[in-house]
Coordinates of C-alpha atoms in Angstrom, one line a residue:
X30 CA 46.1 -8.5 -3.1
X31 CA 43.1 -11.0 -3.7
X32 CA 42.6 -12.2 -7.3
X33 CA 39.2 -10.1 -9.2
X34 CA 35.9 -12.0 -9.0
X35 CA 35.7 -13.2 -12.7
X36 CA 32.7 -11.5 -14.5
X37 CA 30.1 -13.7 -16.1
X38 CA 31.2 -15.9 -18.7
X39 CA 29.4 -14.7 -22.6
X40 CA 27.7 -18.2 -23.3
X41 CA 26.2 -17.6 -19.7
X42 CA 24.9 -14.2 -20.3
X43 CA 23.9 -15.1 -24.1
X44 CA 21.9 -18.2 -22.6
X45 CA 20.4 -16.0 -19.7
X46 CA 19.1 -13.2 -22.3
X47 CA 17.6 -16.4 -24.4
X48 CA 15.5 -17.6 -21.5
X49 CA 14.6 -14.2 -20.6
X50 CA 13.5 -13.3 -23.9
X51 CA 11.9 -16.8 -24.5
X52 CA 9.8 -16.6 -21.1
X53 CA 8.6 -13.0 -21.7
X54 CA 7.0 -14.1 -25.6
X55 CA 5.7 -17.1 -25.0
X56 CA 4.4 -15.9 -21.7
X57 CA 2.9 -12.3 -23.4
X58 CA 1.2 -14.6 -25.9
X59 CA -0.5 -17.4 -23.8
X60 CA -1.9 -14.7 -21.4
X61 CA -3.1 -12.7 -24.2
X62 CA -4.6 -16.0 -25.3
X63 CA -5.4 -17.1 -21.7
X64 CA -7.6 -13.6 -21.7
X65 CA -10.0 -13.9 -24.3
X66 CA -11.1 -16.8 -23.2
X67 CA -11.8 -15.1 -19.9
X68 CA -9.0 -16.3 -17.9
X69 CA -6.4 -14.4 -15.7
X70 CA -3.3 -13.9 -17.6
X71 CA -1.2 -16.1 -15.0
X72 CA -2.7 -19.1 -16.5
X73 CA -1.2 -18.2 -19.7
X74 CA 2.1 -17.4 -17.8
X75 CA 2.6 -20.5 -15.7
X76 CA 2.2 -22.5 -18.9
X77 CA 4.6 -20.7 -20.9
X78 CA 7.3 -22.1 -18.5
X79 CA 5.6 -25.9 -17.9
X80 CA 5.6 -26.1 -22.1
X81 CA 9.5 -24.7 -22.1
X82 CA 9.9 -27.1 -19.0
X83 CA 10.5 -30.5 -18.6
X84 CA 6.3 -31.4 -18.6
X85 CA 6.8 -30.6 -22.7
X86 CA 10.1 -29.7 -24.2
X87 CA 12.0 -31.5 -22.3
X88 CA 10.6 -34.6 -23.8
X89 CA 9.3 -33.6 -26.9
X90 CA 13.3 -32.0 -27.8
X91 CA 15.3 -32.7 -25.1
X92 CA 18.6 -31.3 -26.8
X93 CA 16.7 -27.6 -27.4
X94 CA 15.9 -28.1 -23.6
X95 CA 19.3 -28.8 -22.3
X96 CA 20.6 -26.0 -24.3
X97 CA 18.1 -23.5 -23.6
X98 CA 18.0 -24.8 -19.8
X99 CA 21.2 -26.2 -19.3
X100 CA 21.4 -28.7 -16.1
X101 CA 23.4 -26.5 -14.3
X102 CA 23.4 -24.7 -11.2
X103 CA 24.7 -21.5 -11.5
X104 CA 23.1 -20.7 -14.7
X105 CA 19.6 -21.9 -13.0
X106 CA 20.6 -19.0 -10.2
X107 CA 20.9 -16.5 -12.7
X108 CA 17.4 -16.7 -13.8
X109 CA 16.0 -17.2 -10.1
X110 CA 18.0 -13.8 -9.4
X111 CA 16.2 -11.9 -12.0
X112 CA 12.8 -13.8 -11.1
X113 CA 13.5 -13.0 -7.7
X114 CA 13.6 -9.7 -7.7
X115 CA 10.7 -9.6 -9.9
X116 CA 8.5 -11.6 -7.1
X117 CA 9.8 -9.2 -4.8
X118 CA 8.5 -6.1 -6.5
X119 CA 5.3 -7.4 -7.2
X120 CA 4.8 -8.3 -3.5
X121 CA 5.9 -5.1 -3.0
X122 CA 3.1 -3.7 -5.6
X123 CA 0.6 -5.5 -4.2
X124 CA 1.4 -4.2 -0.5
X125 CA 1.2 -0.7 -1.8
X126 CA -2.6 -1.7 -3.2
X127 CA -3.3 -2.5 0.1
X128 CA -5.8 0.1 1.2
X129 CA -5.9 0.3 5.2
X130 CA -8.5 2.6 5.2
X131 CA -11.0 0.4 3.5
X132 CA -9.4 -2.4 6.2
X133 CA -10.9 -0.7 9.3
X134 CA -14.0 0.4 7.4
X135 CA -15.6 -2.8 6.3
X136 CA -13.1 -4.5 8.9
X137 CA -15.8 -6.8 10.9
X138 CA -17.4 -8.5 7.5
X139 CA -13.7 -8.9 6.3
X140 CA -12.8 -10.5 9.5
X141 CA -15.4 -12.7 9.4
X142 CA -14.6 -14.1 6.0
X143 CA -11.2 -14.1 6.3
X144 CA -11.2 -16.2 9.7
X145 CA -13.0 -18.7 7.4
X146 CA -11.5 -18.6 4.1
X147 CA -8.1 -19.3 6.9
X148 CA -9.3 -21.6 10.0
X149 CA -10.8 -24.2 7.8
X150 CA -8.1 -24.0 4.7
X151 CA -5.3 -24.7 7.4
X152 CA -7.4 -27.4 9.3
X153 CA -7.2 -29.2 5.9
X154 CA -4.1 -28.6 5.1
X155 CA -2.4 -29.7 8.3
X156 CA -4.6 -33.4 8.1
X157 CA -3.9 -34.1 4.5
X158 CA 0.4 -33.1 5.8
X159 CA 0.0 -35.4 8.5
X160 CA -1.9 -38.2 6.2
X161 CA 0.1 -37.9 3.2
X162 CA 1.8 -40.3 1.8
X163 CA 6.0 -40.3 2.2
X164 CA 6.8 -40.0 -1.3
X165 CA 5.3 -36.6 -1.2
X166 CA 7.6 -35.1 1.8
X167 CA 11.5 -34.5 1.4
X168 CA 13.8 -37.0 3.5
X169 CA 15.2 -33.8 5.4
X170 CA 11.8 -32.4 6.3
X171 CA 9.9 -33.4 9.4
X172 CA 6.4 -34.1 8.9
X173 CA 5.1 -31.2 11.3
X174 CA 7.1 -28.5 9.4
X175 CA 5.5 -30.2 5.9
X176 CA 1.8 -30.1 7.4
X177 CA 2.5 -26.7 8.5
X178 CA 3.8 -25.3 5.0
X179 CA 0.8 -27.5 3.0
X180 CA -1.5 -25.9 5.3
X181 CA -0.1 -22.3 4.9
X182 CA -0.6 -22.8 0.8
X183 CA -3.8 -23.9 1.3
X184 CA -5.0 -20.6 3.3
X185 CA -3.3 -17.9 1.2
X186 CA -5.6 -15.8 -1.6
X187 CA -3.8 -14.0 -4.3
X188 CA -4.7 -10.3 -4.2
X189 CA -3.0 -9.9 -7.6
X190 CA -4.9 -12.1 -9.4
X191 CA -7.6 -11.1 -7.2
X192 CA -7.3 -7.3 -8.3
X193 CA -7.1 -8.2 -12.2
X194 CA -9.9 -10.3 -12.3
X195 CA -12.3 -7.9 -10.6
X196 CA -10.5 -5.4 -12.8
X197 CA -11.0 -7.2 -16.1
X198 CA -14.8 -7.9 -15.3
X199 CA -15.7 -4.3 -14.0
X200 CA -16.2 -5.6 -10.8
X201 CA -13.4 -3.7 -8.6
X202 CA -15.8 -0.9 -8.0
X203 CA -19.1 -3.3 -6.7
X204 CA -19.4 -3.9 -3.1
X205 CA -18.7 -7.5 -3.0
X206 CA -15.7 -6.5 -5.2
X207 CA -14.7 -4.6 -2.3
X208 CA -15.0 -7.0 0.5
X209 CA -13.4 -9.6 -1.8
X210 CA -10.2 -7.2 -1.8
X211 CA -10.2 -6.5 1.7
X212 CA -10.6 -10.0 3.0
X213 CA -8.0 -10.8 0.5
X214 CA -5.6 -8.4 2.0
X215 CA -6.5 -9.6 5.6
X216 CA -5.7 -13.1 4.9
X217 CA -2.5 -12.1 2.4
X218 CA -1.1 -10.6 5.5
X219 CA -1.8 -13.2 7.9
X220 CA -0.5 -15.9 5.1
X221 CA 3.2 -13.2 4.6
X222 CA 2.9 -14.1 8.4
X223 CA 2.7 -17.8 8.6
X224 CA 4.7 -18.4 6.3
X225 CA 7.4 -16.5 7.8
X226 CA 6.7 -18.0 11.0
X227 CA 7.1 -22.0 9.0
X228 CA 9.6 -21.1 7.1
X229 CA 12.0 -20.4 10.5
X230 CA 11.3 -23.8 11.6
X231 CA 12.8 -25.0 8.1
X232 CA 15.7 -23.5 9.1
X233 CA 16.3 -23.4 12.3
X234 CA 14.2 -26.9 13.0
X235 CA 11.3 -27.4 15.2
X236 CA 12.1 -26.3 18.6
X237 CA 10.0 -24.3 21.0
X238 CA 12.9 -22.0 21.7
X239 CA 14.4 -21.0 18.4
X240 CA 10.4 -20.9 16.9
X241 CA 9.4 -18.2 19.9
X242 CA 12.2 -16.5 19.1
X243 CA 11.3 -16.1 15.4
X244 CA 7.9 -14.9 16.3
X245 CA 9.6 -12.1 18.6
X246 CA 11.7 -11.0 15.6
X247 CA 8.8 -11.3 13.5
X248 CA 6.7 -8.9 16.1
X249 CA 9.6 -6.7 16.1
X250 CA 9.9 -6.0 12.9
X251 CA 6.1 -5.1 12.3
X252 CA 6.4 -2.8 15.7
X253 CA 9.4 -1.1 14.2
X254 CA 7.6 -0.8 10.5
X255 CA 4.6 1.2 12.5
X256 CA 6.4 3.3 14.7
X257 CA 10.2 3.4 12.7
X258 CA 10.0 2.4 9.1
X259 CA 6.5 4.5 8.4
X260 CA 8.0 8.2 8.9
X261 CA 11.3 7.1 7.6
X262 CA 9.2 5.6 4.2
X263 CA 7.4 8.8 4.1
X264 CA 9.9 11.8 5.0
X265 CA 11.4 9.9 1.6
X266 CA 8.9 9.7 -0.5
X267 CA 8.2 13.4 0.8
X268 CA 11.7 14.1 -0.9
X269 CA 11.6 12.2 -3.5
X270 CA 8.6 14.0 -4.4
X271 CA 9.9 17.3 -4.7
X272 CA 11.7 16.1 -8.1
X273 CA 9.4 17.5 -11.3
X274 CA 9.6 14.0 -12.7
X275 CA 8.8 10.6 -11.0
X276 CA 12.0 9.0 -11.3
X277 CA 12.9 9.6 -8.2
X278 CA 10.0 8.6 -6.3
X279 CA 9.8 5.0 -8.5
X280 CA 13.9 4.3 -7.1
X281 CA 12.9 5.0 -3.7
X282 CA 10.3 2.9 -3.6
X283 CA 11.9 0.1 -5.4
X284 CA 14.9 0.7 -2.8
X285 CA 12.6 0.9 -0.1
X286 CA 11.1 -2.6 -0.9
X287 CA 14.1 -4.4 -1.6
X288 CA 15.1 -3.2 1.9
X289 CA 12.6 -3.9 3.7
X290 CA 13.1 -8.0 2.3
X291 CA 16.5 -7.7 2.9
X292 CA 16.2 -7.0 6.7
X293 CA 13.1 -9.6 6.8
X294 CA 15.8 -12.3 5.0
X295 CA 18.6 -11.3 7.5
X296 CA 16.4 -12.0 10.6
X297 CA 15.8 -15.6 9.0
X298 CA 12.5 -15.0 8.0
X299 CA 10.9 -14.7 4.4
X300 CA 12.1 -11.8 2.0
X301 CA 8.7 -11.5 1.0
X302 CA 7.1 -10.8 3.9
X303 CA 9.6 -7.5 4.4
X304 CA 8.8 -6.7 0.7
X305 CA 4.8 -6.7 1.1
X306 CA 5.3 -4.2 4.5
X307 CA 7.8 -1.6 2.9
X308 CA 4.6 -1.9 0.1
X309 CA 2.0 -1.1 2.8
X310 CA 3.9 1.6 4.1
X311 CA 4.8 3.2 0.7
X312 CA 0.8 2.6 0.0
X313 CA -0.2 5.3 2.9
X314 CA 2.8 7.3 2.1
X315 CA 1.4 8.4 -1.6
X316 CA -2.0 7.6 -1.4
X317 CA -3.0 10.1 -2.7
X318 CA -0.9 10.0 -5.6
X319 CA -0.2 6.6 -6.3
X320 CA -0.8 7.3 -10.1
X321 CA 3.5 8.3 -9.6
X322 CA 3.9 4.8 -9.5
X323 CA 2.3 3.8 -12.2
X324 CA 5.2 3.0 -14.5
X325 CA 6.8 0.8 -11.8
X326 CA 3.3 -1.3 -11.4
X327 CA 3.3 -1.8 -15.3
X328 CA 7.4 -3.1 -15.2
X329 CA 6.1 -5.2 -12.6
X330 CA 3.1 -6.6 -13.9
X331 CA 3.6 -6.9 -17.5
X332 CA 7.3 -7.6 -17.4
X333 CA 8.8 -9.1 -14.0
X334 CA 5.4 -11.1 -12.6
X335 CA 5.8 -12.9 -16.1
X336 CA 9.5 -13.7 -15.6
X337 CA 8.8 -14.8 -12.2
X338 CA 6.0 -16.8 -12.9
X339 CA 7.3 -18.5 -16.4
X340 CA 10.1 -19.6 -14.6
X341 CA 8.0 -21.1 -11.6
X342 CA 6.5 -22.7 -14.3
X343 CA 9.9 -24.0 -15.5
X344 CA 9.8 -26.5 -12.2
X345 CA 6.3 -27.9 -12.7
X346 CA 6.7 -31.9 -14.1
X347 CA 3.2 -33.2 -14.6
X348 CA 4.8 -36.5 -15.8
X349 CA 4.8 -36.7 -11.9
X350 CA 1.4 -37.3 -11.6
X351 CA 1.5 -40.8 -13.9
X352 CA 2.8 -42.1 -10.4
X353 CA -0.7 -43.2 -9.0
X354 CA 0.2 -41.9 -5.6
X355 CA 0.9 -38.4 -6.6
X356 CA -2.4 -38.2 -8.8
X357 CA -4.4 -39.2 -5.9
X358 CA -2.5 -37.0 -3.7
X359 CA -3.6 -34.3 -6.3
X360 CA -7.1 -35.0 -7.0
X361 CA -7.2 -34.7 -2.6
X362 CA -5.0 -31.5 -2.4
X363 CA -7.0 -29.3 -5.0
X364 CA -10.8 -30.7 -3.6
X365 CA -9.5 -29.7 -0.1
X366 CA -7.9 -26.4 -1.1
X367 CA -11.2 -25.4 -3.5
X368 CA -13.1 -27.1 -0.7
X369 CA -11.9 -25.3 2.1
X370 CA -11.1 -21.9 0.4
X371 CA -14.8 -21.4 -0.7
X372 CA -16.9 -22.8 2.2
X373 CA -14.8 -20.6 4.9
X374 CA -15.1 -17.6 3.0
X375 CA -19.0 -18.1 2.3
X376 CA -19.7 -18.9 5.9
X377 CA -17.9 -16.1 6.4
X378 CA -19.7 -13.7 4.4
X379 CA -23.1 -15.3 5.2
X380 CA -22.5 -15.0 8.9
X381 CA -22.1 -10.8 7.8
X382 CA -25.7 -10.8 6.9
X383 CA -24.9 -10.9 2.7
X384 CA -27.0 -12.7 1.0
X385 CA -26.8 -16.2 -0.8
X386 CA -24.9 -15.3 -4.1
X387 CA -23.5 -12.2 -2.6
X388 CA -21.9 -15.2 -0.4
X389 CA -21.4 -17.1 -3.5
X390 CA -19.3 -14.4 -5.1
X391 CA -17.1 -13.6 -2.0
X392 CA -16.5 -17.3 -2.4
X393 CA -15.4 -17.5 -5.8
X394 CA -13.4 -14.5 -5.5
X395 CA -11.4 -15.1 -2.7
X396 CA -11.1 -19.0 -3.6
X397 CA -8.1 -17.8 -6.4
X398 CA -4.7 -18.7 -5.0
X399 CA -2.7 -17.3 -8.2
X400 CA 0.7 -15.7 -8.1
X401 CA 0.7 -16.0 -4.0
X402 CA 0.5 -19.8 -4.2
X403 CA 3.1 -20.0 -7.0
X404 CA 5.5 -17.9 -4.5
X405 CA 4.8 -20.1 -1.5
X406 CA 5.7 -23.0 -3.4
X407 CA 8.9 -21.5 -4.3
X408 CA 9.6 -20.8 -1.1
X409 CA 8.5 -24.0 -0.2
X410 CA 11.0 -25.7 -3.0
X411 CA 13.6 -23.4 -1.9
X412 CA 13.7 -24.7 1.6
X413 CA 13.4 -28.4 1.0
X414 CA 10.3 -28.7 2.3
X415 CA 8.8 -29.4 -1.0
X416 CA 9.9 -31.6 -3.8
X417 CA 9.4 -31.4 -7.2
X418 CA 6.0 -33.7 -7.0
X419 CA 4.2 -31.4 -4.0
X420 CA 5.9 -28.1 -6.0
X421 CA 3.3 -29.5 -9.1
X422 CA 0.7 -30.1 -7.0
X423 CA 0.7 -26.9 -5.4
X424 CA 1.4 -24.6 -8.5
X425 CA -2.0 -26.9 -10.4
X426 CA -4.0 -25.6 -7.2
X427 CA -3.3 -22.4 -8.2
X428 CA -3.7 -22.6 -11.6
X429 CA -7.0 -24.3 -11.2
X430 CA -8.8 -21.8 -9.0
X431 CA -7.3 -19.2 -11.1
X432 CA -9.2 -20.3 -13.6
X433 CA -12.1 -21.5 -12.0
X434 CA -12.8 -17.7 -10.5
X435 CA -14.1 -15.3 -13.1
X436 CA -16.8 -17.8 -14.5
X437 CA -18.1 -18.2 -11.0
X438 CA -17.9 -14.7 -10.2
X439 CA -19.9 -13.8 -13.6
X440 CA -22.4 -16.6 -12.6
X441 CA -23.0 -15.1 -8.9
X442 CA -22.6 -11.3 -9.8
X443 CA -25.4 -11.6 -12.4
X444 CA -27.4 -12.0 -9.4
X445 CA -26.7 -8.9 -7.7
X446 CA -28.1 -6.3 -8.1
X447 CA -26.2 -2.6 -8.3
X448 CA -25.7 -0.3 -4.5
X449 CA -26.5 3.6 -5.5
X450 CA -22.6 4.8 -4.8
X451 CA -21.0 2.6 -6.5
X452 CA -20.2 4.1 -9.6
X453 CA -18.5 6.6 -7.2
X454 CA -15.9 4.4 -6.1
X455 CA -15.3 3.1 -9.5
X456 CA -14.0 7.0 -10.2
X457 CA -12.1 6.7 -7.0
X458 CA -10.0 3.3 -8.2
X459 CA -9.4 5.0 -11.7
X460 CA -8.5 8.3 -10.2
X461 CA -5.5 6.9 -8.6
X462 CA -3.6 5.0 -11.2
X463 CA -4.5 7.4 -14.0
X464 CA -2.9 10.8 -14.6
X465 CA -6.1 11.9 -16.7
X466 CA -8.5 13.5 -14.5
X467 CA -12.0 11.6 -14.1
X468 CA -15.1 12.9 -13.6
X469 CA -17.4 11.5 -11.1
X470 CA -20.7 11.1 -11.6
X471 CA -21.9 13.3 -9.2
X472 CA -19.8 16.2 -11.2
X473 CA -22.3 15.5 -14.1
X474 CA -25.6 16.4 -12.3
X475 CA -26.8 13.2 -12.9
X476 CA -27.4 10.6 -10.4
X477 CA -25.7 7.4 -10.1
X478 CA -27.1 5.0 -12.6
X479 CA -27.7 1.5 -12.2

């Protein structure tokens, strides 16, 4: 008989539980703070791990560092598990957000702005891939597959941060608010897409053969999602459902999702792109009840984003950017990402007839990369095809237009003026993550006020 796999070691579990319990306060508290002063909470979170990283502890008390975050492998991938599955869920969350409907009723605006806030982003980011400088790009990573990857972080928009921010400002409900989600989704999808698409040719190199291939999987898969996976999803959440308590519909979803990325990471594409479709089709399975998953979007957001997102943070070094290379390569990546981001997305939205700081807000909105960029860099780091310098540069992009969004948006919302119904469809958002009932305005007899 084979000899038992040896179960964790104490001082590995007792260090893990540390970190865990380290990330999650300092993380709670700097988003706490990061919010009254306006900001998303992910600012707050991404710093918690660059203070406990390297960019701070590590030099300030380098023996609390190396015992808190011991140079060692295996108990690095003990934290990456737990932050792992964390990323996955919230993917997962955000898929299930993702409201279809709203897709194919504002779907020719959203198109528009979301070909823009993509075509140009990726333009930039494939020239600066193919004009960067060599210390930026791994030894093992052909420049193509680089350019590629830069230029799939450059197009993404972060639907999370996205969703809070609107959320936080009472803007969710507005109609730019709206748009700003839907293009959001439009272009979160296509970026799940490309990056599954680049991250194949990471593996598997870059030949026309094995990259066609991947594409056909990738097709596959989404065909067999519509016309498989969606009665499957719902005939369980249908059965799940008959349960008094919501228990069992939370594990099925949660199984559903981690499915879904499993198959995705079998087939040699991205886990996360399998874990935001199971969302979508776990969205149109309970949408009308989604308030049943309201426990697992709080978990997710309040405790496993933060984990995930601390520990991204963990991998930022901005003593990197003292090399005078990597601090221009910096100050040229976030123009061209804040650049490109905004100006597609307001040509976009302009070319749909709204007006200037209707345009303006679309912009800002849909300019925040957030937690998506933080994942594509992780993917990115995971792979090889980024190094620790590009990794920094690409999590301060999306720190910075995190931050930059909700003063922009408060600037260019001031400006426009209320629609009649849409204190309606602020009733409809609360109505399906609350278990209270809410009353619409058109129950009071009155009409919608401005």
């Amino acid at each position: 008989m084979s000899a038992p796999v040896m179960p964790l070691a104490g001082g590995q579990v007792a260090i893990l539980l540390v970190q865990l319990a380290a990330l999650l306060l300092l993380g709670l508290s700097l988003g706490r703070l990061a919010a009254r002063f306006g900001l998303p909470p992910i600012v707050g979170e991404l710093m918690a791990g660059v203070l406990l990283g390297p960019s701070l502890l590590g030099h300030a008390a380098p023996a609390i560092h190396g015992w808190l975050f011991p140079a060692d492998a295996a108990q690095m991938h003990l934290l990456d598990a737990v932050a792992q599955v964390g990323v996955l869920l919230l993917v997962g969350v955000a898929g299930i957000e993702l409201d279809t409907r709203t897709i194919r009723r504002r779907g020719t605006s959203a198109l528009r702005i979301s070909v823009g806030g993509l075509l140009i982003p990726i333009g930039f980011g494939i020239l600066i891939g193919y004009l960067a400088p060599a210390v930026l790009v791994p030894d093992t990573t052909e420049r193509p597959v680089f350019a590629l990857f830069l230029a799939v972080a450059m197009c993404v928009t972060a639907i999370p941060v996205i969703a809070k921010t609107l959320a936080d400002m009472k803007l969710i409900h507005r109609d730019v608010g709206q748009l700003i989600m839907t293009s959001g989704m439009v272009d979160d999808a296509v970026g799940w897409f490309l990056l599954s698409i680049v991250s194949a040719m990471a593996t598997v190199g870059v030949r026309v053969g094995q990259v066609a291939l991947s594409l056909l999987l990738l097709v596959a898969f989404v065909v067999a999602a519509i016309f498989v996976g969606r009665p499957l999803v719902r005939g369980a959440i249908r059965l799940a459902g008959r349960s008094a308590e919501t228990g069992p519909t939370i594990v099925t979803a949660v199984v559903i999702v981690l499915v879904g990325a499993a198959i995705t990471q079998s087939m040699h594409m991205e886990a996360v792109f399998g874990a935001f479709t199971a969302g979508i089709l776990i969205g149109q399975a309970v949408r009308e009840r989604r308030a049943v998953l309201a426990p697992l979007r709080t978990i997710v957001l309040t405790v496993l984003a933060p984990i995930f997102l601390a520990s991204a943070g963990l991998r930022m070094d901005l003593g990197v950017l003292l090399d005078g290379d990597v601090a221009l390569a910096a100050v040229v990546v976030l123009a061209a990402a804040i650049l490109g981001k905004f100006a597609g997305a307001y040509l976009g939205a302009r070319s749909s007839r709204l007006g200037h700081w209707e345009s303006m807000a679309v912009g800002a909105g849909m300019n925040a990369r957030g937690v998506v960029e933080i994942v594509v860099a992780m993917v990115g780091l995971r792979l090889g095809v980024l190094d620790i310098a590009t990794f920094t540069i690409i999590a301060l992009v999306a720190i910075v237009t995190s931050m930059m969004a909700p003063p922009l948006l408060r600037m260019a919302m001031s400006r426009v003026a209320h629609s009649a119904d849409e204190l309606l469809r602020k009733a409809d958002h609360e109505e399906q993550w609350s278990t209270a009932p809410v009353v619409r305005p058109a129950e009071t007899g009155a009409p919608p006020a401005a």
